[in-house]
Coordinates of C-alpha atoms in Angstrom, one line a residue:
X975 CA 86.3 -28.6 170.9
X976 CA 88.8 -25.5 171.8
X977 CA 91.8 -23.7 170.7
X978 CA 94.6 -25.1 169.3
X979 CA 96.9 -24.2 172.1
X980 CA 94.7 -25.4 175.0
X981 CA 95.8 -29.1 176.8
X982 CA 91.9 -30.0 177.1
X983 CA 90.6 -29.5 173.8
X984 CA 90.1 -32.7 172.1
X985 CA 89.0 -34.0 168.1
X986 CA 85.7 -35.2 167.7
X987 CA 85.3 -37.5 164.7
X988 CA 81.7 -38.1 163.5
X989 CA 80.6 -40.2 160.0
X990 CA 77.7 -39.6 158.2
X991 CA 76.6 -41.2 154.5
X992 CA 75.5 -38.8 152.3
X993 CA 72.4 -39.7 150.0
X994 CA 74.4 -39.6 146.7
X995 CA 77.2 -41.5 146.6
X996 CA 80.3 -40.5 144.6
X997 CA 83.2 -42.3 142.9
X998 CA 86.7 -42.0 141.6
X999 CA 86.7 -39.9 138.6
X1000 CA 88.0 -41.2 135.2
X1001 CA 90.6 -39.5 133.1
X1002 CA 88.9 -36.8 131.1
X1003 CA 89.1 -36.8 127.1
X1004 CA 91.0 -34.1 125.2
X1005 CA 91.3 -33.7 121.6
X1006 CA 94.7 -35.3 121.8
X1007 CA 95.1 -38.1 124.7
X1008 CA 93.6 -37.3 127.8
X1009 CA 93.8 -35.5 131.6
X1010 CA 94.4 -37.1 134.6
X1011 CA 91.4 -36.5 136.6
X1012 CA 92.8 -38.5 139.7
X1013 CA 92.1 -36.4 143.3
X1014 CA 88.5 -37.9 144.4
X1015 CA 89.4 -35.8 147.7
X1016 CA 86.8 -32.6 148.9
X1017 CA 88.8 -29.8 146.8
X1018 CA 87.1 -26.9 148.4
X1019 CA 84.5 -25.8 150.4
X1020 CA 83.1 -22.9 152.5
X1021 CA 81.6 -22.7 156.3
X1022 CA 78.3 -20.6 156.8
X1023 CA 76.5 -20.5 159.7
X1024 CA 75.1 -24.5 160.5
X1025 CA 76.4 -25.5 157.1
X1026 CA 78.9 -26.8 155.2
X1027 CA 79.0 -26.6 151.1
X1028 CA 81.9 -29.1 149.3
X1029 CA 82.8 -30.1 146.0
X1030 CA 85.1 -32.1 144.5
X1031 CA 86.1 -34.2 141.5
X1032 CA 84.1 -37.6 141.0
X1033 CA 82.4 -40.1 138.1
X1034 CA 79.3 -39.8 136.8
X1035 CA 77.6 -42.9 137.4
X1036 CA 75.0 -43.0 134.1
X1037 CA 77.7 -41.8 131.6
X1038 CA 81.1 -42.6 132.9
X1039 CA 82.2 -39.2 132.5
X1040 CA 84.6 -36.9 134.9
X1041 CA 82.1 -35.0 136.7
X1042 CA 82.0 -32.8 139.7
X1043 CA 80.2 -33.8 143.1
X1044 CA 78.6 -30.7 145.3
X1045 CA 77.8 -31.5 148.8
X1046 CA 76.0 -29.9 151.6
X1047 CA 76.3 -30.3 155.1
X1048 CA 73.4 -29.1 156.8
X1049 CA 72.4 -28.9 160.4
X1050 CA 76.1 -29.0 161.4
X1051 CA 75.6 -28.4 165.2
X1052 CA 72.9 -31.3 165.5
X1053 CA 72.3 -33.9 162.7
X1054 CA 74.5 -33.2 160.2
X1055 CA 72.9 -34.2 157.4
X1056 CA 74.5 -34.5 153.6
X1057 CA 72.7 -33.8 150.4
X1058 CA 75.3 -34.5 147.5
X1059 CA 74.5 -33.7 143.8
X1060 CA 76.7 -35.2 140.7
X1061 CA 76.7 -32.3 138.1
X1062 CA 77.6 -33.4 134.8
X1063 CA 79.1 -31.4 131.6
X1064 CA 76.7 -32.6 128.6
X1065 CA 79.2 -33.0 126.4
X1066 CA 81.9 -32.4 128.2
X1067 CA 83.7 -33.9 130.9
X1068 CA 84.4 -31.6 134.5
X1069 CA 87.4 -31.3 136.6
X1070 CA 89.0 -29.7 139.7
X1071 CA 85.8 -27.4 141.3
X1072 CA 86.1 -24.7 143.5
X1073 CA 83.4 -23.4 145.3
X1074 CA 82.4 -19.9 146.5
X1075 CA 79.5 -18.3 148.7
X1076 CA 77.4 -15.3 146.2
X1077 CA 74.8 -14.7 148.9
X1078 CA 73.0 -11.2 150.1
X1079 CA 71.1 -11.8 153.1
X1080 CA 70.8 -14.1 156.1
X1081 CA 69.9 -17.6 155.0
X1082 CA 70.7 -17.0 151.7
X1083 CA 73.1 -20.6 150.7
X1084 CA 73.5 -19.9 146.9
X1085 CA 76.7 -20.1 145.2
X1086 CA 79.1 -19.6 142.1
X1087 CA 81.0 -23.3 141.4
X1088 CA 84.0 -23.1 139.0
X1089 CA 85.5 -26.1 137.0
X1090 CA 88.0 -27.4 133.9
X1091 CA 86.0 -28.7 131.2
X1092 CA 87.4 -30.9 128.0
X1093 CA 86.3 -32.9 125.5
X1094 CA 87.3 -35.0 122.1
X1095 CA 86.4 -31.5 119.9
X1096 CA 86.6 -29.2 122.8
X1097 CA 90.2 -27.8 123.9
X1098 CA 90.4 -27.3 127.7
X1099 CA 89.2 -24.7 129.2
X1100 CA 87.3 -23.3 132.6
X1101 CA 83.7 -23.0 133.1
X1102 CA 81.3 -21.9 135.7
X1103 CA 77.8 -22.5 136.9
X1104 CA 75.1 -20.6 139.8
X1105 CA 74.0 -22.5 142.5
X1106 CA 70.6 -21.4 143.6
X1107 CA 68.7 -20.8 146.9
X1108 CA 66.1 -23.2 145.9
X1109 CA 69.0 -26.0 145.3
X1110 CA 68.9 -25.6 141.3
X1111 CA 72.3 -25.7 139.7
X1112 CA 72.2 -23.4 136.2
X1113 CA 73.4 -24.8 133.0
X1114 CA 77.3 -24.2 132.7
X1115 CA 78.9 -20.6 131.2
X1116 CA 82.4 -20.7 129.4
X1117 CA 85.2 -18.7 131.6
X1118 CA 87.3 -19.1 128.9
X1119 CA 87.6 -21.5 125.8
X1120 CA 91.1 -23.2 125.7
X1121 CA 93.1 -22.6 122.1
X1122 CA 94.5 -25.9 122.1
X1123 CA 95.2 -29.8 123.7
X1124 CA 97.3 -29.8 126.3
X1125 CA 100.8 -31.4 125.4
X1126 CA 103.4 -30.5 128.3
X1127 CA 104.4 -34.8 129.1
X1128 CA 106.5 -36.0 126.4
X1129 CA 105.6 -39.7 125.8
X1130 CA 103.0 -40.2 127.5
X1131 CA 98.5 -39.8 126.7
X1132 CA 97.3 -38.5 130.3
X1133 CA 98.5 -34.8 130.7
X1134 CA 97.9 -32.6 134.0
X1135 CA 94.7 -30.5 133.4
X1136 CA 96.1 -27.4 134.4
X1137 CA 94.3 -28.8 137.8
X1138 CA 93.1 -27.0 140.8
X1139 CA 90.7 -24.0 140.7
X1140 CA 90.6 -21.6 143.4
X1141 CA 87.3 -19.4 143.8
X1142 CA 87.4 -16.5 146.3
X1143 CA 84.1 -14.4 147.8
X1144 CA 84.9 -10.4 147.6
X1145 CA 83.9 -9.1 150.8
X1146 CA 83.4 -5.3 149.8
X1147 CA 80.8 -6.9 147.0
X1148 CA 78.6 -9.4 148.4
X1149 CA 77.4 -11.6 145.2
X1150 CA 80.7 -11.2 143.5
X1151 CA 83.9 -13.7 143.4
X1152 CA 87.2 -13.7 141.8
X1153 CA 88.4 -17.3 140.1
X1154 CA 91.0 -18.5 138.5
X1155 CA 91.4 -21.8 136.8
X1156 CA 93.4 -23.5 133.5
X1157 CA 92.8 -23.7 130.1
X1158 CA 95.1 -25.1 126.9
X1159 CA 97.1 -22.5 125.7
X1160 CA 98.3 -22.3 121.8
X1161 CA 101.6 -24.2 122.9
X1162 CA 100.2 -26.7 123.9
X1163 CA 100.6 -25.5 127.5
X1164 CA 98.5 -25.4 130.3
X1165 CA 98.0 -21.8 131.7
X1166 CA 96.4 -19.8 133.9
X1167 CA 93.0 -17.7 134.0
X1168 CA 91.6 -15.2 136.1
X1169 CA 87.8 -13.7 136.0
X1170 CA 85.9 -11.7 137.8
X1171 CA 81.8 -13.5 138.3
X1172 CA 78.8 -12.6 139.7
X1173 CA 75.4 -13.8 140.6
X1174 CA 72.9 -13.6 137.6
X1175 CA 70.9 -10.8 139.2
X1176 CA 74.7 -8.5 139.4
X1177 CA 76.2 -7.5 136.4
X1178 CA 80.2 -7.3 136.1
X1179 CA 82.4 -6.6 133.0
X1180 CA 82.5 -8.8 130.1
X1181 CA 86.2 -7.6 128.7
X1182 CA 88.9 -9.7 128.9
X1183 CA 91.8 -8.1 131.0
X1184 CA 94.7 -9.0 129.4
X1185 CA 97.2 -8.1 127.1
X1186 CA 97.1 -8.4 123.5
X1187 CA 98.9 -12.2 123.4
X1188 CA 101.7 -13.3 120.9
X1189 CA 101.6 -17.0 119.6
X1190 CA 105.1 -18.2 119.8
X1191 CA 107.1 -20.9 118.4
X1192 CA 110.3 -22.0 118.8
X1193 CA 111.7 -25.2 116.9
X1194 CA 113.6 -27.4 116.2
X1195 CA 112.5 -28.8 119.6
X1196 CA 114.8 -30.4 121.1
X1197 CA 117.3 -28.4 119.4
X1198 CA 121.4 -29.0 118.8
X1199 CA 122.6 -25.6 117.5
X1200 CA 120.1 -23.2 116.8
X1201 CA 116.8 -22.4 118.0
X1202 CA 114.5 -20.1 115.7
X1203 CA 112.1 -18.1 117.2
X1204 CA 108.4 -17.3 114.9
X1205 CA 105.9 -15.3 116.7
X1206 CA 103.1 -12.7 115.8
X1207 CA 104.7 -8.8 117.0
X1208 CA 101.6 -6.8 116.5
X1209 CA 102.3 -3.7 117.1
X1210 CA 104.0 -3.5 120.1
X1211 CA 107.2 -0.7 119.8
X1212 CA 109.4 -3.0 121.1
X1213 CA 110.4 -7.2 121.5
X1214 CA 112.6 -8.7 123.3
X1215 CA 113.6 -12.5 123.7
X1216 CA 115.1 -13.7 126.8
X1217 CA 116.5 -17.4 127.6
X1218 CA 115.8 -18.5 131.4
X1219 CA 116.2 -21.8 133.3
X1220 CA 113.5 -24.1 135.1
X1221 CA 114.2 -21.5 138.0
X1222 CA 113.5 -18.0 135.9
X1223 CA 117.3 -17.6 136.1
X1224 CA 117.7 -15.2 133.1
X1225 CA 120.8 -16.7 130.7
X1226 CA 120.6 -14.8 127.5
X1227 CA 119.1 -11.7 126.3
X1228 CA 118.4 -11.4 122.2
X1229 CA 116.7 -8.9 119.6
X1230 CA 115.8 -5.7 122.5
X1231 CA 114.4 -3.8 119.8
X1232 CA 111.2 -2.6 117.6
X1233 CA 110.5 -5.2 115.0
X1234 CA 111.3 -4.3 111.7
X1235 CA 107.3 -4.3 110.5
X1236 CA 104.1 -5.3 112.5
X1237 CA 103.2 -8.8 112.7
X1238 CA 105.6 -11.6 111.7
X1239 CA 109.3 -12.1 112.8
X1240 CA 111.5 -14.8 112.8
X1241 CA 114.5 -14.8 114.8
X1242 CA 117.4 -17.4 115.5
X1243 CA 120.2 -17.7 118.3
X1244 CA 123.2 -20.0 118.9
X1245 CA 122.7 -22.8 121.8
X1246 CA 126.1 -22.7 122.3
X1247 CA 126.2 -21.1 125.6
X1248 CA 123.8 -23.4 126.9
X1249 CA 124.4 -26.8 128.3
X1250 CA 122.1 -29.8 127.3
X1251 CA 119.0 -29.1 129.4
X1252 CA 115.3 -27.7 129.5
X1253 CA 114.8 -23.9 129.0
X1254 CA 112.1 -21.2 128.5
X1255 CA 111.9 -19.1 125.6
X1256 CA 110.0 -15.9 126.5
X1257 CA 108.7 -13.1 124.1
X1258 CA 108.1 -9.9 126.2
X1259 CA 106.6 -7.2 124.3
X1260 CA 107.5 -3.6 125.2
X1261 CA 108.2 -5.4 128.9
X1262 CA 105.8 -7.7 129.7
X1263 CA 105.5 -11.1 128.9
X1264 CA 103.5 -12.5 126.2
X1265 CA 104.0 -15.7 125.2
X1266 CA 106.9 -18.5 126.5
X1267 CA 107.9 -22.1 125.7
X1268 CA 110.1 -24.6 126.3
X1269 CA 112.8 -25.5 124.3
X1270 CA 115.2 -28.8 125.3
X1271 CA 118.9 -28.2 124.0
X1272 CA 120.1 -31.5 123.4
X1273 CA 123.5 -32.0 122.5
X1274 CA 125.9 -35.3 121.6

């Protein structure tokens, strides 16, 4: 009812039911094993005017599917009422939403909701869908398609997803947000991705804003005494490998130099310097990083 810092204010605890319930979301399905799917919490929300709009992670009760839940709060300073809405993926299952006002004028609630999406032939990736001002939620538009399952636990079937998306209004362009969410990368990693949306009646670029990407492998994993390094060089004028620790600590520098012919290159190094443990293998391609992985040195 105040400041933080003043003696008298007090916290004010109200409940309401909403008219759609929700419930704990199950794992989602991935082409290999599945994602753990297991924060039923509100994940994000925004605060306009007399109203409040939520989503968060929950089940969808007519196909048993992970979902997302949307809520609105409405008539915050009197009734507070809540109108919640299960949106479901088709084929797909949803994860981790974040939410983000795309409005123009006064009274204007619409919005841009971003999510994970997975299934058994689908590799995980990020989607998004428009929430309209007459309450309509549009089909869903791919983000970014994942280019593979997501393998970073050893021995176990429920991965992380990649997790939570973040969704962020840009002031200077009313209607337009920036997001960023996960998708399965061609290690089998989870990574992260960045766009730029709009509501459908604003128009932003369709390019991908990135750099050309390497696919890299490093094997034997775990390794004893060498580790051999495959990945794609394109065309870039130089490559260099570098060996870091779980804390970016840089251990060992190798190759620093143009590639002998586009494409293709193998490479292999001694793990002799390094003591049994978990390391990233980074290819950085005339200086920026391109692809990584982890390699585990395993010795007797």
């Amino acid at each position: 009812t105040g400041k933080q810092g003043d003696p008298n204010t007090t916290i004010e605890v109200d409940v309401r039911k909403a008219d759609q319930a929700y419930g704990v979301p199950p794992n989602a399905i991935q082409t290999n094993g599945t994602l753990a799917t297991n924060d039923a919490r509100v994940l994000d929300a925004f605060l306009l005017d007399d109203q409040i709009q939520f989503v968060g992670n929950t089940v969808d009760f007519n196909t048993g599917q992970a979902a997302i839940y949307h809520g609105i709060i409405d008539n915050l300073s009197t009734t507070r009422d809540i109108t919640g809405y299960i949106v479901n993926g088709g084929a797909d299952d949803l994860g981790y939403p974040s939410i983000a006002y795309t409005g123009l004028e006064a009274g204007d609630e619409d919005a841009i909701i971003v999510a994970s999406h997975s299934s058994a032939t689908r590799f995980p990736g990020c989607s998004a869908l428009y929430f309209d001002n007459d309450r309509n939620h549009s089909e869903l538009v791919t983000i970014k398609e994942g280019l593979n399952y997501i393998g970073n636990i050893p021995n176990t079937e429920d991965e992380r997803w990649g997790d939570y998306s973040g969704n962020q209004r840009k002031y200077d362009e009313p209607g337009t947000v920036w997001a960023v969410s996960s998708f399965g990368e061609s290690n089998t990693d989870n990574d992260t991705w960045i766009g730029q949306l709009a509501r459908p009646d604003l128009n932003v670029a369709t390019a991908e804003v990135e750099e050309e990407q390497l696919s890299l492998l490093a094997f034997p994993n775990p390794a004893r005494e060498l580790v051999t390094v495959e990945f794609d060089a394109g065309q870039a004028e130089r490559v260099r490998i570098l060996v870091t620790d779980l804390t970016g600590k840089p251990l060992a520098s190798f190759m620093d130099d143009k590639p002998k012919k586009p494409g293709k290159a193998v490479f292999s190094f001694s793990t002799d310097p390094l003591a049994t443990g978990v390391y990233f293998v980074t290819v950085l391609a005339d200086e920026k990083v391109i692809a990584s992985q982890k390699v585990v040195v395993q010795k007797d």
